[in-house]
PDB file of C-alpha atoms and ligand atoms in Angstrom:
ATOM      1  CA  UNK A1047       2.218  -0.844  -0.944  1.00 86.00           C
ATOM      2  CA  UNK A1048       1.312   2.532   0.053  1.00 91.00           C
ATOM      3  CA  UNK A1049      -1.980   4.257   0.407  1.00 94.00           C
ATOM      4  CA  UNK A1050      -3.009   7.868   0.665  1.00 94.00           C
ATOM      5  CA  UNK A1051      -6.151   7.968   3.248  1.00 96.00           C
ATOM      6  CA  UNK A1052      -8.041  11.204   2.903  1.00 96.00           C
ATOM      7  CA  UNK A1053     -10.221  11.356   6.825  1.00 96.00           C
ATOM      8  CA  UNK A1054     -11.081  14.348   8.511  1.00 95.00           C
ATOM      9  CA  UNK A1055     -12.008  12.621  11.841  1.00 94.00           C
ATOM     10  CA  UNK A1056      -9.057  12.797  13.795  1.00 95.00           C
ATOM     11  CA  UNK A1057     -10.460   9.342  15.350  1.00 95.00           C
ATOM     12  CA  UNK A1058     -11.221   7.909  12.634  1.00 94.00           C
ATOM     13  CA  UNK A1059      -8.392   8.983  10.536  1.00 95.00           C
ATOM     14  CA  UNK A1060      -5.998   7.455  13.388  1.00 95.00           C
ATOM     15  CA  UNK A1061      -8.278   3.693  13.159  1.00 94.00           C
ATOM     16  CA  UNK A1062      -7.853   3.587  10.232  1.00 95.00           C
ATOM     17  CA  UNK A1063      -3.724   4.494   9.653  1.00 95.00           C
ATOM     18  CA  UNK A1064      -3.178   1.953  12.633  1.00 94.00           C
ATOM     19  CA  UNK A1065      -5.369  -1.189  10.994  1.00 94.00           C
ATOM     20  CA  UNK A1066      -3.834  -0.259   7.734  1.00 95.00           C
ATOM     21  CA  UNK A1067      -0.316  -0.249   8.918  1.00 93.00           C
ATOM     22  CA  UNK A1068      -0.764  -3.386  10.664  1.00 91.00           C
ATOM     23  CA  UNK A1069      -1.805  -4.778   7.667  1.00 90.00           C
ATOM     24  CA  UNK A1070       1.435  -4.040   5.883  1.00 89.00           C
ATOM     25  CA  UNK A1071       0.690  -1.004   4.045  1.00 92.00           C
ATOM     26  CA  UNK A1072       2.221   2.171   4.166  1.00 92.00           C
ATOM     27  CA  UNK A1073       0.290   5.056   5.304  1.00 95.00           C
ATOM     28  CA  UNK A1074      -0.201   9.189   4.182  1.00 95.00           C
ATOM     29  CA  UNK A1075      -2.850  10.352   6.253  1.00 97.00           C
ATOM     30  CA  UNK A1076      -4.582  14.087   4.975  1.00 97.00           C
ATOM     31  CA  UNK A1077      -7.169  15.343   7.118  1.00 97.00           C
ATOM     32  CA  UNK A1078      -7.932  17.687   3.991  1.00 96.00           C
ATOM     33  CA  UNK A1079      -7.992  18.230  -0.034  1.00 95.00           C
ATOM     34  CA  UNK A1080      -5.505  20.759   0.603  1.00 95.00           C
ATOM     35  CA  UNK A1081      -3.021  18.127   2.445  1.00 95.00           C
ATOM     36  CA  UNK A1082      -4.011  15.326  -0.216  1.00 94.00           C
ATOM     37  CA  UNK A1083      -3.077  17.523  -3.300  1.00 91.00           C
ATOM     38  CA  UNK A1084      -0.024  18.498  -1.266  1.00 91.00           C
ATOM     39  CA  UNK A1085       1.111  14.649  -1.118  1.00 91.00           C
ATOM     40  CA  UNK A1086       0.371  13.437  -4.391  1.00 86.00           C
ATOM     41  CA  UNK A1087       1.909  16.039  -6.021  1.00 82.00           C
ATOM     42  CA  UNK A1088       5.341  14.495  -4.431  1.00 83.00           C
ATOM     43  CA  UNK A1089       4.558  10.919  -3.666  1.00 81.00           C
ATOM     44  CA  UNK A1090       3.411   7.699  -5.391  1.00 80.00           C
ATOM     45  CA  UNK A1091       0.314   5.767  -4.419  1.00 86.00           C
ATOM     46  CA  UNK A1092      -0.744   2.177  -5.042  1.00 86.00           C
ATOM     47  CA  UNK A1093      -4.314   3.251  -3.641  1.00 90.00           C
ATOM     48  CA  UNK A1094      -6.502   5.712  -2.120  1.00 92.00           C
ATOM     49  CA  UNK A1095      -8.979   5.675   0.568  1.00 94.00           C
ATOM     50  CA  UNK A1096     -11.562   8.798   0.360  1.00 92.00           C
ATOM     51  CA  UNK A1097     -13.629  10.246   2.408  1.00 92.00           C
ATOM     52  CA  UNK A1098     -16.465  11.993   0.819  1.00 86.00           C
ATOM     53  CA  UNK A1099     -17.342  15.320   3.697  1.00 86.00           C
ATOM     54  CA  UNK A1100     -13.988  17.214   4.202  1.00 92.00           C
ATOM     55  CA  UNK A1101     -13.333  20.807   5.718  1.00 95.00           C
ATOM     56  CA  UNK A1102     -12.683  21.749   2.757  1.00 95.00           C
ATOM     57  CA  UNK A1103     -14.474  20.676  -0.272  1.00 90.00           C
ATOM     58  CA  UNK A1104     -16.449  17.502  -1.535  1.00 86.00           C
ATOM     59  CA  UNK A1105     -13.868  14.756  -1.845  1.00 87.00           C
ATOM     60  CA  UNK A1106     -15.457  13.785  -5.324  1.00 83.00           C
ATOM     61  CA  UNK A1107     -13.173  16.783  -6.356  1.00 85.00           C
ATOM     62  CA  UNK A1108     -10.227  14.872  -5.871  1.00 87.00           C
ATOM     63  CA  UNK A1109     -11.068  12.134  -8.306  1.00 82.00           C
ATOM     64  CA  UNK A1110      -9.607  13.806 -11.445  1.00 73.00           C
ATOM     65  CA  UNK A1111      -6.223  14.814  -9.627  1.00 73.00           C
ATOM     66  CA  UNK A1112      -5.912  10.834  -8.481  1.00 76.00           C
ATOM     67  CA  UNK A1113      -6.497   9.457 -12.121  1.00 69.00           C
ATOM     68  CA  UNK A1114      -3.808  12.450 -13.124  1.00 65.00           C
ATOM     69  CA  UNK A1115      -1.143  10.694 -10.525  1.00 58.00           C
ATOM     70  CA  UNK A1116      -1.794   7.355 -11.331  1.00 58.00           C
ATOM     71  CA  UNK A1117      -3.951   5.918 -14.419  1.00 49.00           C
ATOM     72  CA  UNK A1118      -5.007   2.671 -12.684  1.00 63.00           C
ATOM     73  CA  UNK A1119      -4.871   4.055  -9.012  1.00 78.00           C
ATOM     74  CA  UNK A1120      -7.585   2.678  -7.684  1.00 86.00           C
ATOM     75  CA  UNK A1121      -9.926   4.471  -5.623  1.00 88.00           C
ATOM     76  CA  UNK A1122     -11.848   3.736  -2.400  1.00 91.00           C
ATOM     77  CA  UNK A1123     -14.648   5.848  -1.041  1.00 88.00           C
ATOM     78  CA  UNK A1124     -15.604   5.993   2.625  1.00 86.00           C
ATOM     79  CA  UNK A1125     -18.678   7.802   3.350  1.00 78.00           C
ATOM     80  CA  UNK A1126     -21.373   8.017   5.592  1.00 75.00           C
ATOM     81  CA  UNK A1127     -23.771   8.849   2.713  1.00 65.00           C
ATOM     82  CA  UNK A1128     -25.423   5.831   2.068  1.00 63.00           C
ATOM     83  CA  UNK A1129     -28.361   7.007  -0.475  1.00 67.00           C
ATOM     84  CA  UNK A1130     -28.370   5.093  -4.046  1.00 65.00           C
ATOM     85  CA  UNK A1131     -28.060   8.054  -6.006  1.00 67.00           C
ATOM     86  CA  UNK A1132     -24.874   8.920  -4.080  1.00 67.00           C
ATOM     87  CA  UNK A1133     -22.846   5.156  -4.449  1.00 65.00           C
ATOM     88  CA  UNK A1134     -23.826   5.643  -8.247  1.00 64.00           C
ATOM     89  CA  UNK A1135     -22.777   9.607  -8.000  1.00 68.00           C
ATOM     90  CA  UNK A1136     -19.163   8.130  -6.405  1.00 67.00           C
ATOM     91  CA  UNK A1137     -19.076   5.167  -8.816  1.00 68.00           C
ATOM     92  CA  UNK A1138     -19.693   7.017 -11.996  1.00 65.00           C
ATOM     93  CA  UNK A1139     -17.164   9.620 -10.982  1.00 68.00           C
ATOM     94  CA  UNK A1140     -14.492   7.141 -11.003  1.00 70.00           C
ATOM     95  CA  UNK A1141     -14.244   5.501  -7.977  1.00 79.00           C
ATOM     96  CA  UNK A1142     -13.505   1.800  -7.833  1.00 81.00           C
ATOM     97  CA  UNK A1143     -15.299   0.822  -4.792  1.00 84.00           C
ATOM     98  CA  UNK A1144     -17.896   2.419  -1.736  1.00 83.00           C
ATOM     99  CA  UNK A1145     -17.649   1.477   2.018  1.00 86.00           C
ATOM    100  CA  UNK A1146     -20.685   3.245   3.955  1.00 84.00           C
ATOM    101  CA  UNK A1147     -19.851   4.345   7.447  1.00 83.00           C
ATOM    102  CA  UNK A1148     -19.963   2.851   9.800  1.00 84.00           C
ATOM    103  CA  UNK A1149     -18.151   0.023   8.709  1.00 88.00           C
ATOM    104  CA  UNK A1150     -15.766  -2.923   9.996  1.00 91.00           C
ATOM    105  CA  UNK A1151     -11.719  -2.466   9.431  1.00 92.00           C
ATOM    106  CA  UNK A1152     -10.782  -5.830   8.484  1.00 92.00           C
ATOM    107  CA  UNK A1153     -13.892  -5.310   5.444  1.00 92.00           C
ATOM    108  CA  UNK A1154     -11.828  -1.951   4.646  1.00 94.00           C
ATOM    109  CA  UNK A1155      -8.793  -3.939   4.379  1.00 94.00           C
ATOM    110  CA  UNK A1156      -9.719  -6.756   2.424  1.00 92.00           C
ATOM    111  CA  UNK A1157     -11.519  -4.220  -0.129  1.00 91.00           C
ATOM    112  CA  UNK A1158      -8.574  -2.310  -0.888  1.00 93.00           C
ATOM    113  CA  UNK A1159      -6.270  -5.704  -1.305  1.00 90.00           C
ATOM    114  CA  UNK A1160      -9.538  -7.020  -3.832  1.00 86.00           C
ATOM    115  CA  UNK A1161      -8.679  -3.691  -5.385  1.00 86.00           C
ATOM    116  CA  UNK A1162      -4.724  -3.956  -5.634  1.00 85.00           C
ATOM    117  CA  UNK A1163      -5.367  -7.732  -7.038  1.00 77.00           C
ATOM    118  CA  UNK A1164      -7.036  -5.778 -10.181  1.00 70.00           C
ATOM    119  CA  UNK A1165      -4.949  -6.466 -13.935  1.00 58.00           C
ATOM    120  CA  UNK A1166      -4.438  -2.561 -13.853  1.00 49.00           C
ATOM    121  CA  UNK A1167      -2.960  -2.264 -10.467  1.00 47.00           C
ATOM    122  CA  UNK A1168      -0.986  -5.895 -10.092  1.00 43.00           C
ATOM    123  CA  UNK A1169       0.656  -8.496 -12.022  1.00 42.00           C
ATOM    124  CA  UNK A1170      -1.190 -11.488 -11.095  1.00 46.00           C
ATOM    125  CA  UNK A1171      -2.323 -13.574  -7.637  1.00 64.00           C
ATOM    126  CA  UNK A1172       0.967 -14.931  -7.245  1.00 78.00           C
ATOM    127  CA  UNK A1173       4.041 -13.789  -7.687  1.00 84.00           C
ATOM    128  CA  UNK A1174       6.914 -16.104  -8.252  1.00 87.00           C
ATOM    129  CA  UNK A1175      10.700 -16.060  -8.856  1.00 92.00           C
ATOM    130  CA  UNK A1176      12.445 -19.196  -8.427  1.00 93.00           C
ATOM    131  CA  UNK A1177      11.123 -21.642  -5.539  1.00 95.00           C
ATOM    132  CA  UNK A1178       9.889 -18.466  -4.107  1.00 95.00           C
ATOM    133  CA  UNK A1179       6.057 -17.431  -4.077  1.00 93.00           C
ATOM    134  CA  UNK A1180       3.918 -14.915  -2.757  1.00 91.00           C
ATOM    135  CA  UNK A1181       0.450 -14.966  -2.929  1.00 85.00           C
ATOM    136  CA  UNK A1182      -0.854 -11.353  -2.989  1.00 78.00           C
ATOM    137  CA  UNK A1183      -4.787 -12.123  -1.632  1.00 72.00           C
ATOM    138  CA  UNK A1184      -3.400 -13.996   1.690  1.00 78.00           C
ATOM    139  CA  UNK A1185      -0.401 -12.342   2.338  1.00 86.00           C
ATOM    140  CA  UNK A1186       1.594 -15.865   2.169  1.00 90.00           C
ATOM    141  CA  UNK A1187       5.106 -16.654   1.322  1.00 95.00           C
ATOM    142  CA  UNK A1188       6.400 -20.028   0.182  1.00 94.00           C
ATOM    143  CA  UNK A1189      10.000 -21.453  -0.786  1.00 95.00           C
ATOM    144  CA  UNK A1190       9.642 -24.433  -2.244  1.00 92.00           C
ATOM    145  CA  UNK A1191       5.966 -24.902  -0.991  1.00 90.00           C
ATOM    146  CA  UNK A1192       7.030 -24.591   2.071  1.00 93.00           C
ATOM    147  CA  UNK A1193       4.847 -21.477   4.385  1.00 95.00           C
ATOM    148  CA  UNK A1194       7.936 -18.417   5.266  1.00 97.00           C
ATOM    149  CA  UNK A1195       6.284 -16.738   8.021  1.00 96.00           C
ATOM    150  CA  UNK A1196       7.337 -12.250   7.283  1.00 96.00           C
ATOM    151  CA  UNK A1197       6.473  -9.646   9.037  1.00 92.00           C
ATOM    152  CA  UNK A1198       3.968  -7.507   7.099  1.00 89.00           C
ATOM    153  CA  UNK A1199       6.884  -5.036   6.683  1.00 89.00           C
ATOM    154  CA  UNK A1200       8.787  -7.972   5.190  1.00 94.00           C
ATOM    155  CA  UNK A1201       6.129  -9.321   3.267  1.00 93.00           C
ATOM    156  CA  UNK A1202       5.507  -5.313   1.553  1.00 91.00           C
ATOM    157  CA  UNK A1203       9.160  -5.207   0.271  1.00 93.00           C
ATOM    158  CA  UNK A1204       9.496  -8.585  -0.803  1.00 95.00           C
ATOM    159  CA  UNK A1205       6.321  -8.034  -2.596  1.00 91.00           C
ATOM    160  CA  UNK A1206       8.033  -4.970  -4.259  1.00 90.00           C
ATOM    161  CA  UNK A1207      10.852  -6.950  -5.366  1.00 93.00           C
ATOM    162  CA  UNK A1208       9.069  -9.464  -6.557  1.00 91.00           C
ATOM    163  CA  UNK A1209       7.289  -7.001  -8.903  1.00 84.00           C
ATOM    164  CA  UNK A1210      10.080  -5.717 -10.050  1.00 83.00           C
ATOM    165  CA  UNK A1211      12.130  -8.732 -10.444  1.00 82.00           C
ATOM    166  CA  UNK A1212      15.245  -8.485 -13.052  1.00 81.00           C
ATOM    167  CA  UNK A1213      15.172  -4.999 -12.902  1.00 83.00           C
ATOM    168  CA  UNK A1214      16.376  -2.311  -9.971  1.00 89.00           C
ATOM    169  CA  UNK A1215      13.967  -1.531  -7.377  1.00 90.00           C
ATOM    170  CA  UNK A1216      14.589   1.949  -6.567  1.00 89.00           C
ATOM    171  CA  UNK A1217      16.090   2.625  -3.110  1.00 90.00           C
ATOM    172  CA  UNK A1218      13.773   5.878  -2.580  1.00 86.00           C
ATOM    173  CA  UNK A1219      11.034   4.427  -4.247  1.00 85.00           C
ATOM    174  CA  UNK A1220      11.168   1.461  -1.909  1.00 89.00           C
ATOM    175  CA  UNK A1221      11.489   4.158   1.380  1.00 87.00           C
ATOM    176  CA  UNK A1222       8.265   6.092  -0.214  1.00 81.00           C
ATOM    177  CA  UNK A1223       6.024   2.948  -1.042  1.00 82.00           C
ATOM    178  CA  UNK A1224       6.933   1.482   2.683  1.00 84.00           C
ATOM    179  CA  UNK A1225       7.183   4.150   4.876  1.00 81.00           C
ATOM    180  CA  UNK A1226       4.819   7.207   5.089  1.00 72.00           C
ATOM    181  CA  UNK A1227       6.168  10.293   4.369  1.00 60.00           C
ATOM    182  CA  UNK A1228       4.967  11.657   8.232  1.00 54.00           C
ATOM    183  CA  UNK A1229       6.426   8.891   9.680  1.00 64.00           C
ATOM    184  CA  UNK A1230       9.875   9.228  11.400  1.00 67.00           C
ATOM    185  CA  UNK A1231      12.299   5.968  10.099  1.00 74.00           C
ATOM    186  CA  UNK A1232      15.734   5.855  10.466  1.00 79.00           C
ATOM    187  CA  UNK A1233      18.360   5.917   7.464  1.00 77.00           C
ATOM    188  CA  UNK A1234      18.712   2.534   7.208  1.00 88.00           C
ATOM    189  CA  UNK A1235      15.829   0.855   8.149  1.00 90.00           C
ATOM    190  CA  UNK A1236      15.282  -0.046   4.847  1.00 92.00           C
ATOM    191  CA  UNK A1237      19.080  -1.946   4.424  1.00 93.00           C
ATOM    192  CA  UNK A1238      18.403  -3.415   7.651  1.00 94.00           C
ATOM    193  CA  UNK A1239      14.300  -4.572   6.989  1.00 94.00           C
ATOM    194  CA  UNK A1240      16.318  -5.821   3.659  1.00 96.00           C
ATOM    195  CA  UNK A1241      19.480  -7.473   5.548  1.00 97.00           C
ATOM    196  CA  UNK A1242      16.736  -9.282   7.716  1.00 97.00           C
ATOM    197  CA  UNK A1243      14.585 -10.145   4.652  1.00 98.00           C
ATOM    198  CA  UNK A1244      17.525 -11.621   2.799  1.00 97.00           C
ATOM    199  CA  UNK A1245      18.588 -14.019   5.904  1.00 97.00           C
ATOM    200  CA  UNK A1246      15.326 -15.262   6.467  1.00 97.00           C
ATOM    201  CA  UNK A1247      15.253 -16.323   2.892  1.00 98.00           C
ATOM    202  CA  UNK A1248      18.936 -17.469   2.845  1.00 96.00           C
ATOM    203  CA  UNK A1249      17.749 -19.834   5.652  1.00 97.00           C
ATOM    204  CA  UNK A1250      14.936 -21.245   4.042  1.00 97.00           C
ATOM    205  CA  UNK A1251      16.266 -22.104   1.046  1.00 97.00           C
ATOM    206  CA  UNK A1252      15.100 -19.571  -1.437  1.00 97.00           C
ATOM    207  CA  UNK A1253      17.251 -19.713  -4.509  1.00 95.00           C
ATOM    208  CA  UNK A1254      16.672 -16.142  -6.034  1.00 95.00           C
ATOM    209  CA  UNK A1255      18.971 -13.370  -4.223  1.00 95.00           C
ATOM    210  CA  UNK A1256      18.178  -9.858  -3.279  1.00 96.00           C
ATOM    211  CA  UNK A1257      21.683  -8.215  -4.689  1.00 94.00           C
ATOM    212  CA  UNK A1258      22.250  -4.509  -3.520  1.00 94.00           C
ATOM    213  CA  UNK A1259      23.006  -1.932  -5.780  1.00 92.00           C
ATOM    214  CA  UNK A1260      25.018   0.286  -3.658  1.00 90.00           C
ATOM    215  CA  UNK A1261      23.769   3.843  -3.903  1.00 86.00           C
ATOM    216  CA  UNK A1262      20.700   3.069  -6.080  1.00 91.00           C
ATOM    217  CA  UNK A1263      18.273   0.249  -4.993  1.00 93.00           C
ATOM    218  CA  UNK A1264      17.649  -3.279  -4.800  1.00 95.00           C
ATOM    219  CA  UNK A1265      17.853  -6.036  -7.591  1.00 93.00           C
ATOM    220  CA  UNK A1266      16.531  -9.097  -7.255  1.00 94.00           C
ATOM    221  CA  UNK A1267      16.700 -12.476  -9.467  1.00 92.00           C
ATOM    222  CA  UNK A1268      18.106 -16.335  -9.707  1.00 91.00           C
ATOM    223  CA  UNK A1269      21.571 -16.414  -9.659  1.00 90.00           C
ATOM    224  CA  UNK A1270      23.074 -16.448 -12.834  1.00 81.00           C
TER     225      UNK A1270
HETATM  226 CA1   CA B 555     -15.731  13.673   6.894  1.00 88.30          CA
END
């Protein structure tokens, strides 16, 4: 899952990428409108976090270019503005959700997963193929009922596959939704987070497979 967080505050901005990351998401950080227009007019988000004071402009302003990259995307505004008339401003300008500065990380993070558990933005709770299952809200795997501890890196591309079971996960799309685009990663980190993904499953007895596609992406489904 990857999020573009729009923070001016170098501190702030670098809080939040770390808890975020940590929490398994994929991070574009834009200390400005100008940087934020600049990444979503080349990359995919699942969500956006928003800060509402930037260098350069009000980041209200933003809204309509978000619901232009994504129809569901949902937004999260982080503000220090903590008047009525401005959390009704934010809401009725399309945002999905407020958080008033200052504020606690793990809130920040459990708000924007609330918001990715939304009908337009996810499939359901849990996703299953198989004896596998992952429940989106705690972050848990099972085969066969049985808790899989992941990584949060692991638990982000299973969760990708899972969404896109029977058809091809796309091998850049994968990269873009799990790695930020600022962030250095080796060729093939992804074939080996995905080699180390598909052993751990092997192991515990998961019965669908993560086929590779050679050149194109990632397929997984139950053996036929
Ligand atoms: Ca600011």
């Amino acid at each position: 899952m990857k999020l573009l967080v729009v923070e001016d505050e170098p501190e702030l901005g670098r809080l939040l990428r770390t808890a975020l990351e940590r929490a398994g998401f994929a991070v574009d950080l834009a200390p400005r409108l100008r940087e934020a227009r600049g990444f979503l007019a080349v990359a995919g988000y699942d969500a956006a976090v928003l800060d509402l004071s930037l260098p350069d402009g009000d980041g209200l302003s933003l809204l309509a270019t978000l619901r232009r990259a994504g129809a569901g995307l949902p937004v999260l505004i982080l503000t220090a503005r903590d008047s009525p008339e401005d959390r009704v401003h934010g809401l009725n300008a399309g945002a999905d959700d407020y958080l008033v500065k200052p504020f606690h990380l793990p809130e920040l993070v459990a708000r924007i997963r609330a918001l990715l558990r939304r009908p337009s933005a996810a499939l359901g709770l849990t996703l299953t193929l198989g004896n596998l299952a992952l429940d989106t809200a705690s972050r848990q795997v099972l085969v066969g009922g049985q808790t899989l501890p992941l990584s949060p890196r692991e638990v982000s591309v299973l969760e990708l596959l899972l969404r896109h079971q029977g058809q091809v996960a796309l091998r850049a799309s994968l990269e873009e939704r799990l790695y930020g685009m600022d962030r250095e990663f080796t060729p093939n980190a992804l074939e080996v987070l995905i080699h180390r993904l598909r052993r751990r499953l092997q192991e515990a007895g998961a019965s669908p497979l993560i086929h590779t596609i050679r050149g194109v992406g990632y397929l997984m489904a139950l053996p036929a």
